Amino acid sequence: MHTNSTKSFDMKNYTFSGLTRYWWVPLITGLICIGLGIWTLCSPVESIKILAYAFAVCFAAAGIFYIVFSCMASRFTSDWGWGLAMGILEVIGGVWLLMLPAPQLEVAFIYIVGFWILFAAISSVSVAFAMPGGGAWTVWAVLLLIATIIFGVIFLTNPLAGGVAVWIWLALSLIVFGVYRLVFAGRLKTLREDTDGLL
């Protein structure tokens, strides 16, 4: 028997059936983003090369998860294209960073992270609005994404100058986006429980 929350939205209007079983994918990518954000806050600028290589590996791994999630979602929703595009860009970006000579790694790392944050946040807005249920969850999700976009823009305005402040903006962007991904994973898990796996 389905819970009452299932009746809060029209099942005919959504093709998310079975998608919520993959709620753990955004959970993993969210934890990766938060971990990188905390690492950015804790690591001195001198360790940027190590941070960049670690980010490149995590970046590519998150992209693989995103591609898998999007391909699975293609059977359930028409909004899977953004996720697939972001996953492909993440894998390409991670591999490209790993292949760069060390002197070029710092500059490339800074810019690719900044633009990835903006692209990821903007594409996630459409996902937030497409999720069943809406209401307060959508409001909080969009607010987190708007905050991510603001932090990302501030970071990209002058990423190679500004000292510690630059790394703070980068870290905040990653952490806030990571929190959004955790919230998104929680929403998928809740929908799965509330609909007995129909969504």
Tab-separated table of C-alpha atoms in Angstrom:
chain	number	residue	atom	x	y	z
A	1	MET	CA	0.000	0.000	0.000
A	2	HIS	CA	1.303	3.444	-0.898
A	3	THR	CA	1.563	6.226	1.616
A	4	ASN	CA	-0.554	9.362	1.411
A	5	SER	CA	2.391	11.384	0.130
A	6	THR	CA	2.128	9.469	-3.114
A	7	LYS	CA	-1.145	11.257	-3.754
A	8	SER	CA	0.490	14.683	-3.493
A	9	PHE	CA	1.455	14.524	-7.161
A	10	ASP	CA	-0.017	12.999	-10.280
A	11	MET	CA	1.939	9.878	-11.196
A	12	LYS	CA	0.849	10.198	-14.833
A	13	ASN	CA	2.775	13.452	-15.202
A	14	TYR	CA	6.117	11.896	-14.259
A	15	THR	CA	8.259	9.215	-15.841
A	16	PHE	CA	10.680	8.831	-12.924
A	17	SER	CA	9.596	5.222	-12.314
A	18	GLY	CA	12.573	3.279	-10.922
A	19	LEU	CA	14.916	6.282	-10.966
A	20	THR	CA	14.886	6.726	-7.195
A	21	ARG	CA	16.688	3.415	-6.700
A	22	TYR	CA	19.852	5.278	-7.726
A	23	TRP	CA	19.600	7.869	-4.935
A	24	TRP	CA	23.091	6.892	-3.758
A	25	VAL	CA	24.755	8.306	-6.908
A	26	PRO	CA	24.169	12.005	-6.061
A	27	LEU	CA	25.050	11.101	-2.443
A	28	ILE	CA	28.527	9.975	-3.525
A	29	THR	CA	29.108	12.985	-5.797
A	30	GLY	CA	27.901	15.303	-3.033
A	31	LEU	CA	30.341	13.800	-0.535
A	32	ILE	CA	33.155	14.172	-3.076
A	33	CYS	CA	32.324	17.879	-3.561
A	34	ILE	CA	32.132	18.526	0.179
A	35	GLY	CA	35.389	16.654	0.746
A	36	LEU	CA	37.147	18.708	-1.918
A	37	GLY	CA	35.682	21.911	-0.478
A	38	ILE	CA	36.926	21.124	3.025
A	39	TRP	CA	40.296	20.125	1.632
A	40	THR	CA	40.486	23.436	-0.216
A	41	LEU	CA	39.836	25.297	3.048
A	42	CYS	CA	42.431	23.302	4.966
A	43	SER	CA	45.187	23.110	2.355
A	44	PRO	CA	47.686	25.951	1.975
A	45	VAL	CA	48.229	27.440	-1.465
A	46	GLU	CA	51.622	25.699	-1.619
A	47	SER	CA	49.880	22.328	-1.883
A	48	ILE	CA	47.795	23.291	-4.908
A	49	LYS	CA	49.514	20.737	-7.131
A	50	ILE	CA	48.531	17.872	-4.836
A	51	LEU	CA	45.027	19.285	-4.512
A	52	ALA	CA	44.755	19.631	-8.294
A	53	TYR	CA	45.776	16.012	-8.935
A	54	ALA	CA	43.425	14.752	-6.226
A	55	PHE	CA	40.646	16.863	-7.661
A	56	ALA	CA	41.313	15.541	-11.175
A	57	VAL	CA	40.913	11.938	-9.993
A	58	CYS	CA	37.752	12.709	-7.998
A	59	PHE	CA	36.462	14.858	-10.859
A	60	ALA	CA	36.750	11.982	-13.336
A	61	ALA	CA	35.235	9.524	-10.839
A	62	ALA	CA	32.263	11.819	-10.177
A	63	GLY	CA	31.804	12.174	-13.937
A	64	ILE	CA	31.617	8.403	-14.358
A	65	PHE	CA	28.969	8.206	-11.632
A	66	TYR	CA	27.043	11.043	-13.283
A	67	ILE	CA	27.158	9.353	-16.708
A	68	VAL	CA	25.896	6.073	-15.239
A	69	PHE	CA	23.128	7.882	-13.361
A	70	SER	CA	22.075	9.855	-16.459
A	71	CYS	CA	22.053	6.796	-18.715
A	72	MET	CA	19.829	5.012	-16.213
A	73	ALA	CA	17.644	8.104	-15.955
A	74	SER	CA	17.205	8.233	-19.746
A	75	ARG	CA	14.662	5.429	-19.432
A	76	PHE	CA	12.578	7.380	-16.950
A	77	THR	CA	12.786	11.080	-17.765
A	78	SER	CA	13.531	13.435	-20.651
A	79	ASP	CA	15.683	15.683	-18.419
A	80	TRP	CA	18.680	13.317	-18.388
A	81	GLY	CA	20.662	15.132	-21.101
A	82	TRP	CA	22.102	17.829	-18.838
A	83	GLY	CA	23.386	15.227	-16.398
A	84	LEU	CA	24.983	13.205	-19.183
A	85	ALA	CA	26.658	16.306	-20.633
A	86	MET	CA	28.021	17.294	-17.227
A	87	GLY	CA	29.286	13.761	-16.575
A	88	ILE	CA	31.112	13.670	-19.915
A	89	LEU	CA	32.656	17.093	-19.247
A	90	GLU	CA	33.769	15.945	-15.801
A	91	VAL	CA	35.511	12.856	-17.168
A	92	ILE	CA	37.177	14.843	-19.975
A	93	GLY	CA	38.209	17.572	-17.550
A	94	GLY	CA	39.634	15.094	-15.035
A	95	VAL	CA	41.653	13.180	-17.643
A	96	TRP	CA	42.864	16.425	-19.224
A	97	LEU	CA	44.086	17.742	-15.860
A	98	LEU	CA	45.958	14.524	-15.168
A	99	MET	CA	47.782	14.819	-18.499
A	100	LEU	CA	48.909	18.431	-18.043
A	101	PRO	CA	52.494	19.325	-17.093
A	102	ALA	CA	52.803	20.475	-13.491
A	103	PRO	CA	53.457	24.178	-14.304
A	104	GLN	CA	50.180	24.433	-16.240
A	105	LEU	CA	48.160	22.435	-13.760
A	106	GLU	CA	47.469	25.244	-11.274
A	107	VAL	CA	45.915	27.685	-13.744
A	108	ALA	CA	43.911	24.987	-15.529
A	109	PHE	CA	42.710	23.573	-12.201
A	110	ILE	CA	41.432	26.953	-11.021
A	111	TYR	CA	39.484	27.754	-14.177
A	112	ILE	CA	38.028	24.300	-14.826
A	113	VAL	CA	36.756	24.088	-11.248
A	114	GLY	CA	35.186	27.526	-11.467
A	115	PHE	CA	33.352	26.878	-14.726
A	116	TRP	CA	32.352	23.356	-13.667
A	117	ILE	CA	30.707	24.726	-10.539
A	118	LEU	CA	28.655	27.194	-12.583
A	119	PHE	CA	27.643	24.610	-15.198
A	120	ALA	CA	26.730	22.019	-12.570
A	121	ALA	CA	24.647	24.461	-10.529
A	122	ILE	CA	22.780	25.873	-13.527
A	123	SER	CA	21.996	22.420	-14.946
A	124	SER	CA	20.821	21.230	-11.534
A	125	VAL	CA	18.193	23.993	-11.346
A	126	SER	CA	16.199	22.285	-14.120
A	127	VAL	CA	16.460	18.970	-12.259
A	128	ALA	CA	15.184	20.577	-9.054
A	129	PHE	CA	12.103	21.942	-10.818
A	130	ALA	CA	11.488	18.607	-12.570
A	131	MET	CA	11.423	16.580	-9.353
A	132	PRO	CA	7.996	15.351	-8.205
A	133	GLY	CA	6.478	16.866	-5.085
A	134	GLY	CA	7.945	20.356	-5.393
A	135	GLY	CA	7.107	22.625	-2.497
A	136	ALA	CA	9.673	23.485	0.171
A	137	TRP	CA	12.240	21.045	-1.185
A	138	THR	CA	12.369	22.834	-4.535
A	139	VAL	CA	12.733	26.223	-2.829
A	140	TRP	CA	15.663	25.075	-0.681
A	141	ALA	CA	17.306	23.270	-3.584
A	142	VAL	CA	17.114	26.339	-5.828
A	143	LEU	CA	18.406	28.599	-3.019
A	144	LEU	CA	21.424	26.320	-2.536
A	145	LEU	CA	22.079	26.345	-6.274
A	146	ILE	CA	21.764	30.132	-6.490
A	147	ALA	CA	24.274	30.434	-3.630
A	148	THR	CA	26.594	28.077	-5.493
A	149	ILE	CA	26.324	30.178	-8.655
A	150	ILE	CA	27.030	33.401	-6.729
A	151	PHE	CA	30.116	31.928	-5.030
A	152	GLY	CA	31.282	30.547	-8.366
A	153	VAL	CA	30.924	33.897	-10.134
A	154	ILE	CA	32.806	35.680	-7.337
A	155	PHE	CA	35.582	33.109	-7.579
A	156	LEU	CA	35.842	33.370	-11.377
A	157	THR	CA	35.939	37.169	-11.458
A	158	ASN	CA	39.584	37.116	-10.397
A	159	PRO	CA	40.716	33.588	-9.516
A	160	LEU	CA	44.455	34.223	-9.752
A	161	ALA	CA	44.493	37.168	-7.350
A	162	GLY	CA	43.080	37.931	-3.956
A	163	GLY	CA	45.008	35.463	-1.812
A	164	VAL	CA	43.116	33.476	0.773
A	165	ALA	CA	39.747	34.997	-0.176
A	166	VAL	CA	39.885	33.238	-3.553
A	167	TRP	CA	40.231	29.815	-1.958
A	168	ILE	CA	37.429	30.567	0.474
A	169	TRP	CA	35.020	31.315	-2.400
A	170	LEU	CA	36.092	28.157	-4.232
A	171	ALA	CA	35.669	26.037	-1.102
A	172	LEU	CA	32.256	27.525	-0.345
A	173	SER	CA	31.103	26.830	-3.908
A	174	LEU	CA	32.109	23.187	-3.663
A	175	ILE	CA	30.646	22.701	-0.197
A	176	VAL	CA	27.291	24.343	-0.965
A	177	PHE	CA	26.917	22.367	-4.188
A	178	GLY	CA	27.854	19.211	-2.307
A	179	VAL	CA	25.145	19.940	0.257
A	180	TYR	CA	22.641	20.330	-2.593
A	181	ARG	CA	23.651	16.916	-3.931
A	182	LEU	CA	23.116	15.371	-0.490
A	183	VAL	CA	19.699	17.027	-0.245
A	184	PHE	CA	18.879	15.760	-3.738
A	185	ALA	CA	19.913	12.228	-2.755
A	186	GLY	CA	17.733	12.456	0.353
A	187	ARG	CA	14.798	13.625	-1.744
A	188	LEU	CA	15.181	10.685	-4.140
A	189	LYS	CA	15.388	8.245	-1.224
A	190	THR	CA	12.281	9.763	0.398
A	191	LEU	CA	10.331	9.545	-2.863
A	192	ARG	CA	11.328	5.904	-3.217
A	193	GLU	CA	10.077	5.137	0.298
A	194	ASP	CA	6.881	7.182	-0.048
A	195	THR	CA	5.901	5.545	-3.332
A	196	ASP	CA	7.029	1.987	-2.547
A	197	GLY	CA	9.571	2.229	-5.351
A	198	LEU	CA	7.138	3.347	-8.067
A	199	LEU	CA	9.195	6.475	-8.706
